[in-house]
Amino acid sequence: MVKNSLKRENPDQERKIAVLLEDLSLLEDYVHDLFTFYPLPVCFVSLSGIILESNPAFEEISNFNSQEIIGEKISKIFGKKEGNEIIRKTVLEGPIFGEEKTLFPNQKPPLIVQIFTKPREDEEGRVIGFFLGLFDVTKIKITEETLKKTQNKLLQFLEDLEIARKRAEEEKEKTFDIINNFADGILVFDEEKRLTLLNPKVEEFFRCRGQGLIGKTIWELSSSPYFSSLVDLLGREVREVSREELSFGENLVLEVTSVALKSGNKKTGNLIILHDVTREKTVEKLKTEFVSLSAHQLRTPLSAIKWTLKMLLEGDLGEITPEQREYLEKTYQSNERMINLINDLLNVTRIEEGRYIFTLSPTNLEKIVENFLVFYKDEIKKKNLSVDFSKEKIPVLNLDQEKISLAIQNLLENAIKYTLPGGKIKIFLGQKEGNIFFSIQDSGIGIPESQKERVFTKFFRGANAIRIETEGSGLGLFITKNIIEAHGGKIWFESKEGKGSTFSFTLPIKP
């Protein structure tokens, strides 16, 4: 009975064993498939560090195929020192989790990897090897490094930006301090002609408070009595002007300059500078009055001296010796020069007071030129000068004959005086572009390049002119310029030192 029972149980055990073996085979296949298709690099390593088996991912990262890598020590891909250190730590200390190492693939640049190890033990618990898994963090490290560099650069940029901002704030404060303490008045208008800035000096000049004016257009500012004069000068469009005088009575005279503010080629507004010239104008007026008074006071005794000397020279007071005549003639000439200087000074004071042109009458310019050529005939002959007077038919103009004669005389006299003996003078009188045109060209000493800007200023005489002719007031060309401009004309010159000069002027032809 027992024997039969055993016979029945054996077939059941055999089936169970067969099933277990089949399951074990399937499990082995599953593990192998899992190991093969696992996306992370994994290998089995012996206790001595020899690679026993590797998956495709491991072969890909190491750039060794299975035949090349299996049987080799892990030092082949980590280096001897690092390979031994991995074995030592795993065997003696246990698993390694995420420690970074440098991997040296076959014929490829080194990689940064995190390693993971798990010891393998036998039935008695002895370590017989370990699993080695790798995780490539090279790109992450590069990204981290890049991010770190970018972060550092960004931080540096932000630091630089903050420094630049602080500097800009400091410069802005300095600029505002300069503007607020500037001796001149400063106004700034934007491109819409609205006032954006004015300094305390403007408030002082115009007796106003700036807070209520900021943001107003220039036209809105014209309601103020002081601003209305400025608006009349600059206009609604805020035109550019240079050193234009604006008078608010005797107590305030401003010199106005307006310049465009630009960003690249685009106009962004206007800067207005108001320079107080009240003191200079007062001093200038006092000086003019003093010169005028002094000249008038000197003129009377000089005239008396002139007529006394003339009477002596003409023998009205008795016969004189040749020696006496020589001394008296020199005295008479010096007195004449003094009278001419006084006349020039009086002309200058009249010009500065704005009362120089008095009487306008029909004037024949051709006749004036011819009369002066006759007047200077002896001087021209004495210096052996060649004078050519070319003329066209021109209309008679309504001019101040006395003053225009003085202007022509000054130009002709300078040409004769500063042209060396044997030189040439060419005079032309005609019409050009609807105006009367006069020019006088000489082959004289010319004007130094460095002194040309001062030619029409008061008391100017060229350095080379002083060497040739020590006497002279330096007022002739200043007076001439003002005479021409008072008649609505223009005067200019061209000159080259040692070659000569050409002075020209135009006068409008008025009906």
XYZ file of C-alpha atoms in Angstrom:
511
model
C 0.000 0.000 0.000
C 2.794 2.361 0.969
C 4.762 1.426 -2.047
C 1.909 2.326 -4.341
C 1.517 5.652 -2.611
C 5.167 6.547 -3.283
C 4.793 5.706 -6.857
C 1.892 8.160 -7.096
C 3.870 11.019 -5.424
C 6.989 10.718 -7.628
C 5.286 11.804 -10.806
C 3.916 14.902 -9.003
C 7.357 15.913 -7.762
C 8.856 15.432 -11.155
C 6.255 17.727 -12.665
C 6.944 20.372 -10.043
C 10.689 20.102 -10.626
C 10.134 20.361 -14.380
C 7.994 23.459 -13.863
C 10.606 24.998 -11.554
C 13.362 24.303 -14.052
C 11.307 25.813 -16.817
C 10.608 28.911 -14.669
C 14.283 29.143 -13.820
C 15.185 29.027 -17.509
C 12.644 31.728 -18.272
C 13.998 33.813 -15.410
C 17.527 33.437 -16.715
C 16.336 34.523 -20.167
C 14.527 37.462 -18.594
C 17.595 38.523 -16.634
C 19.750 38.189 -19.716
C 17.290 40.187 -21.804
C 17.038 42.798 -19.064
C 20.826 43.006 -18.798
C 21.166 43.269 -22.591
C 18.501 45.873 -23.180
C 19.122 47.923 -20.006
C 19.758 51.504 -21.255
C 22.459 52.272 -18.679
C 25.990 50.860 -19.025
C 26.424 47.850 -16.726
C 29.090 45.152 -16.378
C 30.027 42.267 -14.057
C 33.502 42.589 -12.538
C 35.502 39.861 -10.766
C 37.192 40.352 -7.437
C 40.482 41.022 -9.235
C 38.839 43.750 -11.381
C 38.401 41.761 -14.606
C 35.304 42.508 -16.657
C 33.355 39.243 -17.018
C 30.310 40.475 -18.908
C 29.030 43.805 -20.256
C 25.848 45.039 -21.849
C 25.669 46.936 -25.191
C 25.267 50.286 -23.424
C 28.550 49.667 -21.605
C 30.267 48.758 -24.863
C 28.900 51.923 -26.486
C 30.113 54.251 -23.742
C 33.561 52.609 -23.584
C 33.815 52.365 -27.391
C 35.052 48.740 -26.977
C 33.119 45.748 -28.345
C 32.482 42.729 -26.109
C 35.476 40.797 -27.458
C 37.811 43.760 -26.734
C 36.550 44.619 -23.256
C 35.630 41.253 -21.687
C 38.653 39.822 -19.933
C 40.246 43.229 -19.483
C 40.630 44.984 -16.149
C 38.525 48.055 -15.390
C 41.788 50.007 -15.161
C 41.725 49.938 -18.990
C 38.887 52.470 -18.939
C 39.509 54.217 -15.579
C 43.247 54.137 -15.279
C 45.231 51.969 -12.890
C 44.920 54.165 -9.805
C 41.199 54.824 -10.117
C 40.444 51.190 -11.129
C 42.166 49.835 -8.016
C 40.386 52.423 -5.872
C 36.962 51.266 -7.172
C 37.786 47.608 -6.351
C 39.139 48.491 -2.894
C 36.137 50.600 -1.881
C 33.559 48.141 -3.162
C 35.163 45.090 -1.537
C 36.154 46.667 1.784
C 33.593 49.427 2.296
C 30.582 48.263 0.354
C 28.505 49.749 -2.487
C 29.447 52.997 -4.198
C 26.606 55.412 -5.028
C 27.143 58.164 -7.605
C 30.848 58.848 -7.171
C 32.270 60.850 -10.090
C 35.121 59.384 -12.067
C 36.821 60.059 -15.377
C 36.211 57.407 -18.036
C 38.698 56.989 -20.905
C 36.812 55.529 -23.892
C 38.633 53.929 -26.771
C 39.835 56.673 -29.190
C 37.394 59.220 -27.805
C 37.700 62.205 -25.470
C 37.433 61.456 -21.732
C 33.976 61.433 -20.139
C 32.771 62.338 -16.672
C 30.633 59.503 -15.231
C 28.963 58.628 -11.968
C 29.688 55.027 -10.902
C 27.459 52.653 -8.929
C 28.774 49.328 -7.544
C 27.071 46.434 -5.743
C 29.159 43.514 -4.354
C 28.271 39.923 -5.408
C 28.530 37.268 -2.645
C 28.559 33.464 -2.621
C 26.365 31.250 -0.424
C 28.700 31.773 2.501
C 28.638 35.592 2.171
C 32.069 36.000 0.684
C 32.529 38.737 -1.950
C 33.297 37.166 -5.294
C 32.907 40.245 -7.501
C 30.602 43.229 -8.088
C 28.211 44.900 -10.473
C 29.450 48.175 -12.012
C 26.970 50.672 -13.442
C 27.804 53.989 -15.142
C 25.868 57.201 -15.710
C 27.320 59.710 -18.205
C 27.168 63.223 -16.702
C 29.571 64.864 -19.170
C 26.885 66.929 -20.912
C 25.342 67.817 -17.594
C 28.735 68.918 -16.309
C 29.365 70.934 -19.464
C 25.908 72.454 -19.113
C 26.536 73.136 -15.436
C 29.900 74.688 -16.295
C 28.326 76.744 -19.031
C 25.532 77.795 -16.705
C 28.078 78.612 -14.049
C 30.112 80.712 -16.454
C 26.959 82.361 -17.729
C 25.864 82.982 -14.173
C 29.266 84.462 -13.322
C 29.178 86.636 -16.432
C 25.642 87.726 -15.635
C 26.629 88.543 -12.073
C 29.660 90.437 -13.377
C 27.462 92.251 -15.889
C 24.985 93.163 -13.160
C 27.838 94.391 -10.962
C 29.225 96.447 -13.861
C 25.725 97.719 -14.593
C 25.286 98.765 -11.001
C 28.673 100.496 -11.006
C 27.771 102.211 -14.293
C 24.390 103.221 -12.848
C 26.037 104.694 -9.779
C 28.545 106.535 -11.944
C 25.731 107.793 -14.169
C 23.856 108.968 -11.087
C 27.001 110.692 -9.816
C 27.607 112.320 -13.201
C 23.947 113.325 -13.360
C 24.211 114.933 -9.935
C 27.434 116.664 -10.928
C 25.814 117.911 -14.145
C 22.808 119.234 -12.239
C 25.127 120.867 -9.701
C 27.042 122.539 -12.516
C 23.819 123.642 -14.252
C 22.302 124.923 -11.006
C 25.447 126.868 -10.125
C 26.208 128.013 -13.670
C 26.730 131.757 -14.058
C 24.636 131.697 -17.248
C 20.955 130.929 -17.545
C 20.201 127.470 -19.016
C 16.906 126.359 -20.576
C 16.274 123.025 -22.332
C 13.326 122.389 -24.655
C 12.409 118.921 -25.936
C 11.470 118.056 -29.521
C 7.872 119.115 -28.822
C 9.151 122.557 -27.754
C 8.226 121.923 -24.115
C 10.446 123.259 -21.357
C 12.147 120.371 -19.556
C 14.813 122.169 -17.529
C 15.797 125.627 -16.341
C 18.371 126.600 -13.751
C 18.118 129.093 -10.858
C 19.865 131.779 -12.912
C 16.917 131.867 -15.336
C 14.582 132.252 -12.370
C 16.723 135.171 -11.227
C 16.793 136.804 -14.686
C 13.080 136.396 -15.393
C 11.829 136.713 -11.804
C 9.867 133.470 -11.949
C 9.556 130.075 -10.283
C 10.668 127.145 -12.418
C 8.241 124.580 -10.970
C 5.243 126.193 -12.611
C 6.964 126.473 -15.999
C 8.297 122.940 -16.550
C 6.257 121.126 -19.191
C 4.935 124.270 -20.861
C 5.521 124.922 -24.555
C 7.545 127.929 -25.625
C 4.359 129.511 -26.935
C 2.650 129.106 -23.545
C 5.632 130.797 -21.910
C 5.134 133.925 -24.031
C 2.447 135.133 -21.609
C 5.259 136.049 -19.199
C 6.631 139.587 -19.898
C 10.231 138.409 -19.725
C 9.691 135.209 -21.691
C 7.719 137.051 -24.401
C 10.872 138.885 -25.536
C 12.761 135.580 -25.683
C 9.931 133.943 -27.660
C 9.913 136.890 -30.099
C 13.629 136.340 -30.678
C 13.570 132.532 -31.004
C 10.109 132.000 -32.507
C 7.752 129.058 -31.939
C 10.175 126.646 -33.622
C 13.072 127.718 -31.346
C 15.456 128.719 -34.117
C 19.199 128.581 -33.665
C 20.886 131.910 -32.860
C 24.376 132.881 -31.751
C 25.067 135.661 -29.253
C 21.957 137.694 -30.059
C 21.417 140.566 -27.630
C 18.156 140.817 -25.721
C 17.662 143.979 -23.695
C 15.274 144.350 -20.740
C 16.090 147.979 -20.077
C 19.357 149.284 -18.659
C 19.352 146.849 -15.743
C 19.445 143.605 -17.733
C 21.018 142.834 -21.110
C 21.302 139.155 -22.076
C 23.290 137.513 -24.840
C 21.191 134.625 -26.192
C 22.588 131.505 -27.871
C 20.361 128.655 -29.057
C 21.788 125.350 -30.274
C 20.081 122.141 -31.399
C 20.426 119.000 -29.271
C 20.850 115.868 -31.372
C 20.962 112.125 -30.906
C 22.718 110.867 -34.017
C 21.066 112.717 -36.876
C 17.776 113.227 -35.050
C 17.031 116.551 -33.362
C 15.874 115.964 -29.790
C 15.469 119.528 -28.566
C 17.173 122.871 -28.018
C 19.591 124.261 -25.473
C 19.227 127.984 -24.701
C 22.087 129.822 -22.987
C 21.466 133.278 -21.491
C 24.680 135.166 -20.759
C 24.408 138.337 -18.680
C 26.326 141.148 -20.428
C 24.728 143.999 -18.479
C 27.995 144.995 -16.807
C 29.960 144.832 -20.067
C 27.330 146.952 -21.831
C 27.348 149.490 -19.007
C 31.152 149.710 -19.077
C 31.071 149.923 -22.876
C 28.517 152.721 -22.730
C 30.552 154.644 -20.145
C 33.675 154.144 -22.234
C 31.899 155.370 -25.365
C 30.581 158.411 -23.536
C 34.057 159.134 -22.169
C 35.677 158.797 -25.604
C 32.983 160.991 -27.147
C 33.374 163.662 -24.481
C 37.177 163.542 -24.645
C 37.184 163.698 -28.451
C 34.854 166.690 -28.477
C 36.949 168.444 -25.843
C 40.162 167.792 -27.825
C 38.673 168.738 -31.164
C 38.266 172.447 -30.345
C 41.872 173.167 -29.277
C 43.255 171.022 -32.104
C 41.215 173.011 -34.621
C 42.556 176.238 -33.123
C 46.117 174.892 -33.370
C 45.479 173.877 -36.979
C 44.300 177.329 -38.068
C 47.124 179.068 -36.160
C 49.715 176.839 -37.838
C 48.095 177.441 -41.232
C 48.244 181.200 -40.724
C 51.927 180.930 -39.817
C 52.687 178.783 -42.861
C 50.809 181.146 -45.211
C 52.709 184.183 -43.841
C 49.670 185.925 -42.391
C 51.654 186.611 -39.236
C 54.883 187.593 -40.957
C 57.704 185.999 -42.886
C 59.250 182.751 -41.561
C 62.614 181.167 -42.298
C 62.920 177.857 -44.229
C 63.964 176.105 -41.042
C 60.907 177.462 -39.205
C 58.681 176.380 -42.100
C 60.044 172.801 -41.911
C 59.259 172.546 -38.193
C 55.830 174.122 -38.629
C 54.912 171.761 -41.503
C 55.844 168.720 -39.384
C 53.787 170.107 -36.517
C 50.868 170.784 -38.872
C 50.984 167.178 -40.199
C 51.090 165.744 -36.673
C 48.152 167.958 -35.710
C 46.235 166.720 -38.786
C 46.840 163.129 -37.715
C 45.481 163.946 -34.275
C 42.393 165.564 -35.807
C 41.861 162.492 -38.033
C 42.190 160.211 -35.005
C 39.663 162.316 -33.092
C 37.283 162.140 -36.063
C 37.682 158.352 -36.193
C 36.979 158.056 -32.461
C 33.875 160.225 -32.826
C 32.724 158.059 -35.738
C 33.196 154.941 -33.590
C 31.169 156.406 -30.724
C 28.363 157.321 -33.131
C 28.413 153.784 -34.546
C 28.204 152.264 -31.061
C 25.359 154.591 -30.138
C 23.474 153.635 -33.306
C 23.274 157.153 -34.717
C 25.840 157.066 -37.498
C 23.830 157.389 -40.726
C 22.217 160.811 -40.846
C 21.421 162.254 -44.262
C 20.487 160.180 -47.298
C 20.736 161.824 -50.713
C 21.276 160.791 -54.360
C 24.931 159.715 -54.586
C 27.146 159.117 -57.622
C 29.665 156.443 -56.564
C 31.662 156.741 -59.783
C 32.311 160.412 -59.152
C 33.379 159.711 -55.555
C 35.989 157.172 -56.715
C 37.310 159.522 -59.421
C 37.592 162.420 -56.949
C 39.673 160.333 -54.571
C 41.946 159.169 -57.387
C 42.609 162.826 -58.138
C 43.103 163.548 -54.419
C 45.712 160.768 -54.076
C 47.313 161.482 -57.460
C 50.599 162.748 -55.979
C 50.889 159.812 -53.586
C 50.231 157.332 -56.434
C 52.836 159.036 -58.597
C 55.360 159.173 -55.767
C 55.144 155.379 -55.276
C 54.970 154.717 -59.031
C 51.768 152.702 -58.646
C 49.697 151.423 -61.566
C 45.998 152.144 -60.922
C 43.277 150.723 -63.175
C 39.673 151.855 -62.640
C 37.096 149.706 -64.503
C 33.464 150.749 -64.332
C 30.035 149.879 -65.597
C 27.004 152.090 -65.783
C 25.211 152.026 -62.457
C 22.189 153.863 -61.094
C 22.442 156.741 -58.638
C 21.762 155.471 -55.112
C 20.147 157.133 -52.125
C 23.042 157.052 -49.610
C 24.708 159.039 -46.862
C 27.248 160.587 -49.234
C 29.667 161.697 -46.526
C 29.833 158.268 -44.889
C 30.015 156.199 -48.104
C 32.807 158.515 -49.281
C 34.669 157.798 -46.043
C 34.291 154.031 -46.587
C 35.675 154.215 -50.148
C 38.457 156.554 -49.009
C 39.525 154.124 -46.249
C 39.747 151.202 -48.713
C 41.648 153.222 -51.346
C 43.991 154.766 -48.791
C 44.867 151.318 -47.362
C 45.556 149.960 -50.863
C 47.897 152.862 -51.627
C 49.558 152.820 -48.211
C 50.293 149.073 -48.077
C 51.239 148.478 -51.721
C 54.984 148.624 -52.264
C 56.454 151.030 -54.874
C 55.861 149.830 -58.452
C 52.798 147.768 -57.411
C 49.355 147.549 -58.996
C 45.867 148.526 -57.855
C 42.693 147.483 -59.682
C 39.330 149.082 -58.910
C 35.994 147.846 -60.236
C 32.540 149.436 -59.910
C 29.504 147.802 -61.458
C 26.498 145.562 -60.838
C 26.402 141.967 -59.643
C 23.383 139.821 -58.813
C 21.068 142.815 -58.528
C 23.415 144.815 -56.276
C 26.018 147.530 -56.729
C 29.404 145.808 -56.548
C 32.685 147.551 -55.652
C 36.096 145.923 -55.319
C 39.651 147.163 -54.907
C 42.541 144.741 -55.494
C 46.154 145.502 -54.645
C 49.499 143.712 -54.918
C 50.490 144.816 -51.435
C 51.710 143.124 -48.293
C 48.505 141.163 -47.629
C 47.146 140.048 -44.262
C 48.652 137.227 -42.140
C 46.431 134.136 -42.043
C 46.367 134.079 -38.246
C 45.034 137.652 -38.075
C 42.283 137.567 -40.701
C 39.464 137.090 -38.189
C 40.305 140.425 -36.537
C 40.456 142.564 -39.694
C 37.135 144.376 -39.113
C 37.542 144.803 -35.334
C 38.399 148.059 -33.566
C 42.058 149.085 -33.326
C 43.296 146.169 -35.418
C 46.466 146.564 -37.441
C 48.357 143.668 -38.992
C 51.828 142.944 -37.636
C 53.323 143.354 -41.114
C 51.414 146.640 -41.592
C 52.858 148.094 -38.388
C 56.393 147.326 -39.601
C 55.777 149.329 -42.804
C 53.600 152.160 -41.444
C 53.922 152.754 -37.702
C 51.152 155.364 -37.577
C 47.471 154.479 -37.800
C 44.459 154.103 -35.516
C 43.270 150.680 -36.683
C 39.714 152.033 -36.888
C 39.349 152.525 -40.662
C 38.069 149.050 -41.595
C 35.836 148.874 -38.510
C 34.188 152.153 -39.556
C 33.996 151.057 -43.202
C 32.265 147.779 -42.300
C 29.667 149.569 -40.181
C 29.000 152.147 -42.919
C 28.397 149.432 -45.530
C 26.196 147.347 -43.206
C 24.247 150.446 -42.104
C 23.293 150.874 -45.785
C 22.107 147.225 -45.942
C 25.226 146.020 -47.754
C 27.888 143.381 -47.167
C 31.681 143.648 -47.100
C 34.347 140.940 -47.266
C 37.949 140.390 -48.316
C 40.409 137.870 -49.712
C 44.073 138.127 -48.893
C 47.359 136.262 -48.943
C 50.369 137.545 -47.080
C 53.023 138.871 -49.464
C 50.652 138.645 -52.473
C 48.036 141.310 -51.815
C 44.408 141.794 -50.813
C 41.018 142.315 -52.437
C 38.307 144.142 -50.491
C 34.778 144.016 -51.901
C 31.373 145.306 -50.883
C 27.836 145.275 -52.240
C 25.015 147.779 -51.769
C 21.372 147.009 -52.526
C 19.814 148.903 -55.427
C 16.740 150.545 -53.964
C 13.984 152.116 -56.108
